[in-house]
Coordinates of C-alpha atoms and ligand atoms in Angstrom, one line a residue:
M6 CA -44.4 111.9 67.8
D7 CA -41.6 109.8 66.5
V8 CA -40.7 109.2 62.9
F9 CA -38.2 106.9 61.2
R10 CA -35.6 107.9 58.7
V11 CA -34.4 104.9 56.7
T12 CA -31.6 105.0 54.1
G13 CA -31.1 102.1 51.8
N14 CA -27.8 100.5 52.9
G15 CA -27.4 97.3 50.9
P16 CA -27.8 93.7 52.1
L17 CA -28.6 92.9 55.8
K18 CA -26.2 90.6 57.4
G19 CA -26.1 88.8 60.8
T20 CA -28.3 87.0 63.3
I21 CA -31.4 88.1 65.2
E22 CA -33.4 86.4 67.9
V23 CA -37.2 86.4 67.6
G24 CA -39.2 87.6 70.7
G25 CA -42.5 86.4 72.2
A26 CA -45.6 86.6 70.1
K27 CA -47.9 89.6 70.7
N28 CA -50.9 87.7 69.5
A29 CA -50.3 84.9 71.9
A30 CA -49.3 87.1 74.9
L31 CA -52.4 89.2 74.8
P32 CA -55.0 86.4 75.3
I33 CA -52.7 84.6 77.6
L34 CA -52.4 87.6 79.9
A35 CA -56.2 87.8 79.8
A36 CA -56.5 84.1 80.6
S37 CA -54.5 84.5 83.8
L38 CA -57.6 86.2 85.2
L39 CA -59.3 82.8 85.3
T40 CA -57.6 81.9 88.6
E41 CA -57.1 83.6 91.9
E42 CA -53.6 82.1 92.1
T43 CA -50.5 83.7 90.6
V44 CA -49.7 83.0 86.9
R45 CA -46.1 83.8 85.8
L46 CA -45.6 84.5 82.2
E47 CA -42.2 84.6 80.5
N48 CA -41.0 85.7 77.1
V49 CA -43.7 88.5 77.0
P50 CA -42.6 91.1 74.4
D51 CA -42.2 94.7 75.5
L52 CA -44.9 96.4 73.4
S53 CA -47.4 99.2 73.7
D54 CA -50.2 96.7 73.2
I55 CA -49.0 94.6 76.1
R56 CA -48.9 97.7 78.3
F57 CA -52.5 98.5 77.3
M58 CA -53.6 95.0 78.3
V59 CA -51.8 95.3 81.6
E60 CA -53.5 98.7 82.3
I61 CA -57.0 97.2 81.6
M62 CA -56.3 94.1 83.7
R63 CA -55.3 96.3 86.6
H64 CA -58.5 98.3 86.1
V65 CA -60.6 95.1 86.6
G66 CA -58.7 94.5 89.8
A67 CA -55.8 92.2 89.0
R68 CA -52.3 92.7 90.5
V69 CA -50.0 92.7 87.5
E70 CA -46.3 93.1 88.0
S71 CA -43.1 92.7 86.0
P72 CA -40.4 91.5 88.3
E73 CA -37.9 91.4 85.4
P74 CA -37.9 92.3 81.7
G75 CA -40.1 90.0 79.7
V76 CA -41.8 88.5 82.8
W77 CA -45.2 89.3 84.1
E78 CA -46.9 87.9 87.2
V79 CA -50.6 88.2 87.4
T80 CA -52.7 87.6 90.6
A81 CA -56.4 88.1 90.2
A82 CA -57.7 87.5 93.7
Q83 CA -60.6 89.8 93.3
L84 CA -62.1 91.1 90.0
T85 CA -64.8 93.5 88.8
H86 CA -66.7 92.7 85.6
V87 CA -66.6 96.1 83.8
A88 CA -64.0 96.9 81.0
P89 CA -64.8 100.6 80.1
Y90 CA -64.7 102.2 76.7
E91 CA -61.8 104.6 77.5
L92 CA -59.5 101.6 78.0
V93 CA -60.9 99.1 75.4
R94 CA -60.9 101.7 72.6
K95 CA -57.1 101.9 72.8
M96 CA -56.7 98.3 71.7
R97 CA -59.1 96.0 70.0
A98 CA -57.6 92.9 71.5
S99 CA -59.0 93.9 74.9
V100 CA -62.1 92.1 73.8
C101 CA -60.2 89.0 75.0
L102 CA -61.3 89.9 78.5
L103 CA -64.8 88.9 77.7
G104 CA -64.2 85.1 78.0
P105 CA -62.2 85.2 81.3
L106 CA -64.7 87.6 83.0
V107 CA -67.6 85.4 81.9
G108 CA -65.7 82.2 83.0
R109 CA -64.6 83.6 86.4
L110 CA -67.4 86.0 87.4
R111 CA -70.3 84.7 85.4
R112 CA -70.9 88.2 84.2
A113 CA -69.2 90.8 82.0
E114 CA -69.7 94.2 80.7
V115 CA -67.1 95.0 78.1
S116 CA -67.1 98.0 75.7
I117 CA -67.3 97.0 72.1
P118 CA -64.0 97.9 70.4
G119 CA -64.3 100.4 67.6
G120 CA -63.4 99.9 64.0
C121 CA -59.9 99.6 62.7
V122 CA -58.1 100.9 59.6
I123 CA -57.7 97.3 58.2
G124 CA -61.5 97.0 57.9
P125 CA -64.6 96.2 59.9
R126 CA -63.8 93.9 62.8
P127 CA -67.1 92.5 64.1
I128 CA -67.4 90.4 67.2
D129 CA -70.7 88.7 66.3
L130 CA -69.1 85.3 66.4
H131 CA -67.8 85.9 70.0
L132 CA -71.4 86.8 71.0
K133 CA -72.9 83.9 69.1
G134 CA -70.5 81.5 70.9
L135 CA -71.4 82.9 74.3
A136 CA -75.1 82.6 73.5
K137 CA -74.5 79.0 72.6
L138 CA -73.0 78.6 76.1
N139 CA -76.4 79.5 77.4
C140 CA -75.3 83.1 78.4
K141 CA -77.7 86.0 78.0
V142 CA -76.0 88.5 75.7
S143 CA -77.2 92.0 75.0
I144 CA -75.8 95.2 73.6
D145 CA -76.5 98.5 75.3
S146 CA -74.9 101.9 75.0
G147 CA -71.8 100.5 73.2
Y148 CA -71.3 97.7 75.7
V149 CA -71.7 94.0 75.6
H150 CA -73.5 92.8 78.7
V151 CA -73.2 89.1 79.5
D152 CA -75.2 87.3 82.2
A153 CA -73.7 83.9 82.5
S154 CA -75.4 82.7 85.6
D155 CA -76.8 79.6 83.7
I156 CA -73.7 79.0 81.6
C157 CA -73.2 75.4 80.4
G158 CA -71.2 73.7 77.7
G159 CA -72.7 72.7 74.3
P160 CA -71.8 72.4 70.6
I161 CA -70.8 75.6 68.9
F162 CA -70.0 76.2 65.2
L163 CA -67.7 79.2 65.3
G164 CA -67.0 79.8 61.6
G165 CA -67.9 83.0 59.8
R166 CA -67.7 84.4 56.3
S167 CA -63.9 84.3 56.3
G168 CA -63.6 81.0 58.3
S169 CA -62.4 80.7 61.9
T170 CA -61.9 83.6 64.3
V171 CA -58.7 83.8 66.4
T172 CA -59.8 85.9 69.3
G173 CA -63.3 84.5 69.1
T174 CA -62.0 81.0 69.6
A175 CA -59.8 82.3 72.5
N176 CA -62.8 84.0 74.1
I177 CA -65.1 81.0 73.9
A178 CA -62.4 78.6 75.1
M179 CA -61.7 80.8 78.1
A180 CA -65.4 81.0 79.0
A181 CA -65.9 77.3 78.5
V182 CA -63.0 76.0 80.6
L183 CA -64.9 76.9 83.8
A184 CA -68.4 76.2 82.4
P185 CA -70.2 73.0 83.6
G186 CA -70.5 70.3 80.9
T187 CA -68.7 69.7 77.6
T188 CA -68.2 72.4 75.0
R189 CA -67.4 71.3 71.4
I190 CA -66.1 74.2 69.3
E191 CA -66.2 73.4 65.5
C192 CA -64.3 75.5 63.1
A193 CA -62.0 76.6 65.9
A194 CA -59.0 78.7 64.9
C195 CA -55.8 76.6 64.5
E196 CA -53.3 79.5 64.8
P197 CA -50.2 78.7 66.8
E198 CA -51.2 81.5 69.2
V199 CA -54.5 79.7 70.0
V200 CA -52.5 76.5 70.6
D201 CA -50.3 78.4 73.0
L202 CA -53.3 79.8 74.8
C203 CA -54.8 76.3 75.1
N204 CA -51.5 74.9 76.4
L205 CA -51.5 77.5 79.1
L206 CA -55.1 76.7 80.0
V207 CA -54.2 73.0 80.3
K208 CA -51.3 73.9 82.6
M209 CA -53.8 75.9 84.7
G210 CA -55.9 72.7 85.1
A211 CA -58.3 72.9 82.1
H212 CA -59.4 69.8 80.2
I213 CA -59.1 70.5 76.4
E214 CA -58.9 67.9 73.6
G215 CA -58.1 68.5 70.0
I216 CA -55.6 71.4 70.6
G217 CA -54.3 72.7 67.2
S218 CA -57.2 71.1 65.3
P219 CA -60.4 72.8 64.1
E220 CA -62.4 70.9 66.7
L221 CA -61.8 71.7 70.3
T222 CA -63.5 69.7 73.1
I223 CA -63.5 71.3 76.5
H224 CA -64.7 69.6 79.6
G225 CA -65.5 72.3 82.2
V226 CA -63.8 72.2 85.6
E227 CA -64.7 74.0 88.8
K228 CA -61.5 75.8 89.4
L229 CA -58.1 76.6 87.7
H230 CA -54.8 77.2 89.4
G231 CA -51.6 79.2 88.9
C232 CA -48.7 78.1 86.7
K233 CA -45.7 79.2 84.8
H234 CA -45.7 79.6 81.1
S235 CA -43.3 80.9 78.4
V236 CA -45.0 82.6 75.4
I237 CA -44.3 81.1 71.9
A238 CA -42.1 82.9 69.4
D239 CA -43.6 85.5 67.2
R240 CA -43.9 83.9 63.7
I241 CA -44.9 87.2 62.2
E242 CA -41.9 89.0 63.5
A243 CA -39.8 86.1 62.2
G244 CA -41.5 86.4 58.8
T245 CA -40.9 90.1 58.7
F246 CA -37.2 89.7 59.2
I247 CA -37.1 87.0 56.6
A248 CA -38.8 89.4 54.1
A249 CA -36.3 92.1 55.2
A250 CA -33.4 89.8 54.5
A251 CA -34.9 88.8 51.1
I252 CA -35.6 92.4 49.9
T253 CA -32.1 93.5 50.6
R254 CA -30.6 90.2 49.2
G255 CA -29.0 89.8 52.6
D256 CA -27.6 86.9 54.6
V257 CA -29.6 86.7 57.9
E258 CA -30.2 83.9 60.4
V259 CA -33.5 84.3 62.2
K260 CA -33.2 82.3 65.4
G261 CA -35.7 81.0 67.9
I262 CA -38.5 80.1 65.4
A263 CA -39.5 76.6 64.2
P264 CA -39.9 76.7 60.4
N265 CA -43.2 74.7 60.6
L266 CA -44.8 77.8 62.3
L267 CA -44.3 79.6 58.9
G268 CA -45.2 76.8 56.5
A269 CA -47.3 78.7 53.9
F270 CA -45.0 81.8 54.0
L271 CA -41.8 79.8 53.5
D272 CA -43.4 77.7 50.8
K273 CA -44.2 80.8 48.8
L274 CA -40.7 82.2 49.2
E275 CA -39.3 78.9 48.1
E276 CA -41.6 79.0 45.1
A277 CA -40.2 82.5 44.4
G278 CA -36.7 81.1 44.4
L279 CA -35.4 82.5 47.7
P280 CA -32.5 80.4 49.0
M281 CA -33.0 79.5 52.6
E282 CA -31.5 77.0 55.1
K283 CA -34.0 75.7 57.7
K284 CA -33.0 74.1 61.0
T285 CA -35.2 72.9 63.9
D286 CA -35.2 76.3 65.5
S287 CA -34.0 78.8 62.9
I288 CA -34.3 79.9 59.3
R289 CA -31.3 81.4 57.4
V290 CA -31.9 83.5 54.3
L291 CA -29.0 83.3 51.9
P292 CA -27.8 85.9 49.5
Y293 CA -28.9 85.5 45.8
D294 CA -28.0 87.2 42.6
H295 CA -30.9 86.1 40.3
S296 CA -34.4 87.8 40.3
L297 CA -37.0 86.2 42.5
R298 CA -40.1 84.9 40.7
P299 CA -43.5 86.5 41.2
V300 CA -46.1 84.7 43.3
D301 CA -49.9 84.2 43.4
V302 CA -51.0 84.2 47.1
I303 CA -54.3 84.2 48.9
T304 CA -54.4 85.0 52.7
L305 CA -56.3 82.4 54.7
P306 CA -56.7 81.3 58.3
H307 CA -53.8 79.1 59.6
P308 CA -52.3 76.9 58.1
G309 CA -52.9 79.1 55.1
F310 CA -50.8 82.2 54.2
P311 CA -51.2 84.7 57.2
T312 CA -52.8 88.1 56.5
D313 CA -50.3 89.6 59.0
L314 CA -47.4 88.9 56.4
Q315 CA -49.4 90.1 53.4
A316 CA -48.1 93.7 53.4
Q317 CA -44.4 92.6 53.8
L318 CA -44.8 90.2 50.9
C319 CA -46.3 93.0 48.8
A320 CA -43.1 95.0 49.5
L321 CA -40.9 92.1 48.5
M322 CA -42.8 91.4 45.3
T323 CA -42.2 95.0 44.1
Q324 CA -38.6 93.8 43.6
T325 CA -39.2 90.6 41.6
E326 CA -39.6 90.5 37.8
G327 CA -43.1 89.7 36.6
L328 CA -46.7 90.0 37.9
S329 CA -47.6 88.9 41.4
I330 CA -51.2 88.6 42.6
I331 CA -51.9 88.9 46.3
T332 CA -55.5 88.4 47.4
E333 CA -56.8 89.2 50.9
R334 CA -59.5 86.9 52.1
I335 CA -59.3 87.9 55.8
Y336 CA -59.5 91.7 55.6
P337 CA -60.3 92.6 51.9
N338 CA -59.4 96.2 52.5
R339 CA -56.0 95.6 54.1
F340 CA -54.1 97.5 51.4
M341 CA -53.4 100.8 53.1
H342 CA -49.7 100.3 52.4
V343 CA -50.2 100.2 48.7
P344 CA -50.7 104.0 48.0
E345 CA -47.6 104.6 50.1
L346 CA -45.6 102.0 48.2
Q347 CA -46.8 103.7 45.0
R348 CA -45.3 106.9 46.3
M349 CA -42.0 105.2 46.4
G350 CA -42.3 104.0 42.8
A351 CA -44.0 100.6 43.2
D352 CA -46.3 99.6 40.3
I353 CA -49.4 98.1 42.1
A354 CA -53.0 98.0 41.1
I355 CA -55.8 97.1 43.4
E356 CA -58.6 95.0 41.8
G357 CA -61.2 94.1 44.4
P358 CA -59.6 92.2 47.2
S359 CA -56.4 91.7 45.2
A360 CA -53.1 93.6 44.7
I361 CA -51.6 93.1 41.3
I362 CA -47.9 93.9 41.5
K363 CA -45.8 94.5 38.5
G364 CA -42.4 93.9 39.9
A365 CA -38.8 95.0 39.5
S366 CA -39.6 98.7 40.2
A367 CA -36.7 100.9 41.1
L368 CA -37.9 102.3 44.4
S369 CA -36.9 105.7 45.6
G370 CA -37.1 107.2 49.1
A371 CA -40.1 109.4 49.9
P372 CA -42.0 110.7 52.9
V373 CA -44.7 108.1 53.7
M374 CA -47.3 107.5 56.3
A375 CA -47.7 104.3 58.3
S376 CA -51.4 103.3 58.6
D377 CA -51.3 100.1 60.7
L378 CA -48.8 97.7 62.3
R379 CA -48.0 95.5 59.4
A380 CA -48.2 98.3 56.8
S381 CA -45.5 100.1 58.9
A382 CA -43.2 97.1 58.6
A383 CA -43.8 96.9 54.8
L384 CA -42.8 100.5 54.4
I385 CA -39.6 100.0 56.3
L386 CA -38.8 97.0 54.1
A387 CA -39.4 99.0 50.9
A388 CA -37.3 101.8 52.3
M389 CA -34.3 99.5 52.8
A390 CA -34.5 98.5 49.2
A391 CA -35.0 102.1 47.9
Q392 CA -32.5 104.7 46.7
G393 CA -32.2 107.6 49.1
E394 CA -34.0 108.5 52.3
T395 CA -37.5 107.5 53.3
W396 CA -39.2 109.3 56.2
I397 CA -42.0 107.3 57.8
Q398 CA -44.6 109.0 60.0
R399 CA -47.0 107.5 62.6
I400 CA -44.6 104.8 63.6
Y401 CA -46.5 104.4 66.9
H402 CA -48.4 101.7 64.9
L403 CA -45.2 99.7 64.6
D404 CA -44.5 100.1 68.4
R405 CA -47.7 98.2 69.1
G406 CA -46.3 95.0 67.7
Y407 CA -42.6 94.9 67.1
E408 CA -40.1 95.0 70.0
R409 CA -37.0 97.2 69.4
F410 CA -37.6 96.7 65.7
E411 CA -35.2 99.5 64.6
N412 CA -32.4 98.3 66.9
K413 CA -32.7 94.7 65.6
L414 CA -32.6 96.0 62.0
A415 CA -29.7 98.3 62.8
S416 CA -27.8 95.3 64.3
L417 CA -28.1 93.7 60.8
G418 CA -26.6 96.8 59.2
A419 CA -29.8 98.8 58.3
R420 CA -29.6 102.5 58.5
I421 CA -32.7 103.4 60.4
D422 CA -33.0 106.3 62.9
R423 CA -35.9 107.1 65.3
L424 CA -36.3 110.8 65.4
S425 CA -38.8 113.3 66.7
D426 CA -41.1 114.7 64.0
K427 CA -39.6 118.1 64.8
E428 CA -36.4 116.8 63.3
M429 CA -38.1 115.9 60.1
P430 CA -37.7 118.6 57.3
K431 CA -40.9 120.7 57.4
E432 CA -41.5 120.4 53.7
L433 CA -41.7 116.6 54.0
R434 CA -44.2 116.5 56.8
Q435 CA -47.7 115.4 55.8
E436 CA -49.4 116.9 58.9
Ligands
EPU19 N1 -64.9 88.0 62.1 C1 -66.2 88.1 62.0 N2 -66.9 88.0 63.2 C2 -66.3 87.9 64.4 C3 -64.9 87.8 64.4 C4 -64.2 87.8 63.2 O1 -66.8 88.2 60.9 O2 -67.0 87.9 65.4 C5 -64.1 88.0 60.8 C6 -63.2 89.2 60.7 O3 -63.8 90.3 60.2 C7 -62.1 88.7 59.8 C8 -62.0 87.2 60.1 O4 -63.3 86.9 60.8 O5 -62.5 88.8 58.4 C9 -60.9 86.8 61.0 O6 -60.8 87.6 62.2 P1 -60.3 87.1 63.5 O7 -61.3 87.2 64.6 O8 -59.6 85.8 63.4 O9 -59.2 88.3 63.9 P2 -58.8 88.8 65.3 O10 -58.9 87.7 66.3 O11 -59.6 90.0 65.6 C10 -56.3 88.2 65.2 C11 -55.0 89.0 65.3 C12 -54.8 89.9 64.0 C13 -54.8 88.9 62.8 C14 -56.1 88.1 62.8 C15 -56.1 87.1 61.6 C16 -54.8 89.3 67.6 C17 -54.8 90.2 68.8 N3 -55.0 89.8 66.5 O12 -57.3 89.2 65.1 O13 -53.5 90.5 64.1 O14 -54.7 89.7 61.6 O15 -56.3 87.4 64.0 O16 -55.1 86.2 61.7 O17 -54.6 88.1 67.8 C18 -51.9 92.0 63.7 O18 -51.2 91.4 64.5 O19 -51.4 92.9 62.9 C19 -53.3 91.7 63.6 C20 -54.2 92.5 63.0

């Protein structure tokens, strides 16, 4: 297994280009199963999660090929309806196959994805939505079985305890585009990735109104067709690089991202006093010599502050004077990065769903363990601001969602090496 060795090396400097969004590309790949014609997808990031999705799509019978880097062509002439546990367990997002299989084949048998380190990740809202589309839904031996022979549109309230659901909205929209009648999804997720999926579906011939709003109206059509689509930019990757620039007091231009995709995040950084220059398609973080101010943040569904940037903000706030409060409303236990940041010298207390960060800690390099995708990014950020060497194990989590992360950081001047765990000093290894 690979590990990272990161050595604090002062301010980052330069320009980076943001790649395609993982969380848009995954449901969009799945959506291409809704037609027997070829769908060509561009700006698809090269990530292990994308490769898992391709593997499972091939398993259900699609031809999925990559004629050039970043491009995938999907032709789903014939499909089978079973997505087995041994594939689904590798990636929770494979639950996105449920909607397309139901829409296209009128039946689906998809293994229920297991739990996840960031907390319980139920799919009850997906199932409730399908039942409201007049599907017969049952669970047997770890699989969801859907009989959609009488599928038809109808009104669906898709909100749960934490508000809207991103992949739930994607699944119900994908099932509804080919269902007779009109489906009205209330409390639909408004995330830019859901918007991108809906835009793809419209290009394929779907009739969807209210895209980007919490109420989606879908008039079912008989058939969809092939199209070409370029996946939107990854706002979470962009936000991670902005936080990396900020924590090192660097001068970095993050290109290929519209600032309005990061509204709540940039607003908090402005409140903290981070100097930035925003253009239509880029955000530049400017160097500063004052201390940033602490923030009080609650993660919420879009357009609120994204949970996927919470860990990175925690890392940044360890370096500001004063007390920050970061509250998780989407995944209340998503604080696995905190004990590792504490090992590096951060002063953070967890009180219920909140992290209380007493800032301006002098961080020092330590051996730490990555627990999930965004926690991995937070540890790398902290390591760049720390004195000495930090060794980060289990970086396969990072490879799921950041394309060439260490190369991009190194191009900005970071000292980060990917090594085999055999090259890590034995006394520092935690396993
Ligand atoms: N929820 C339910 N029932 C459901 C579905 C969700 O109670 O049937 C709850 C969840 O437990 C959570 C909240 O609703 O508290 C929101 O979950 P959501 O369904 O929106 O999450 P998701 O679709 O499973 C996507 C992203 C996550 C991101 C969340 C929230 C993908 C593939 N994943 O997950 O991304 O954190 O939305 O924005 O799109 C990541 O990239 O690191 C990541 C975890």
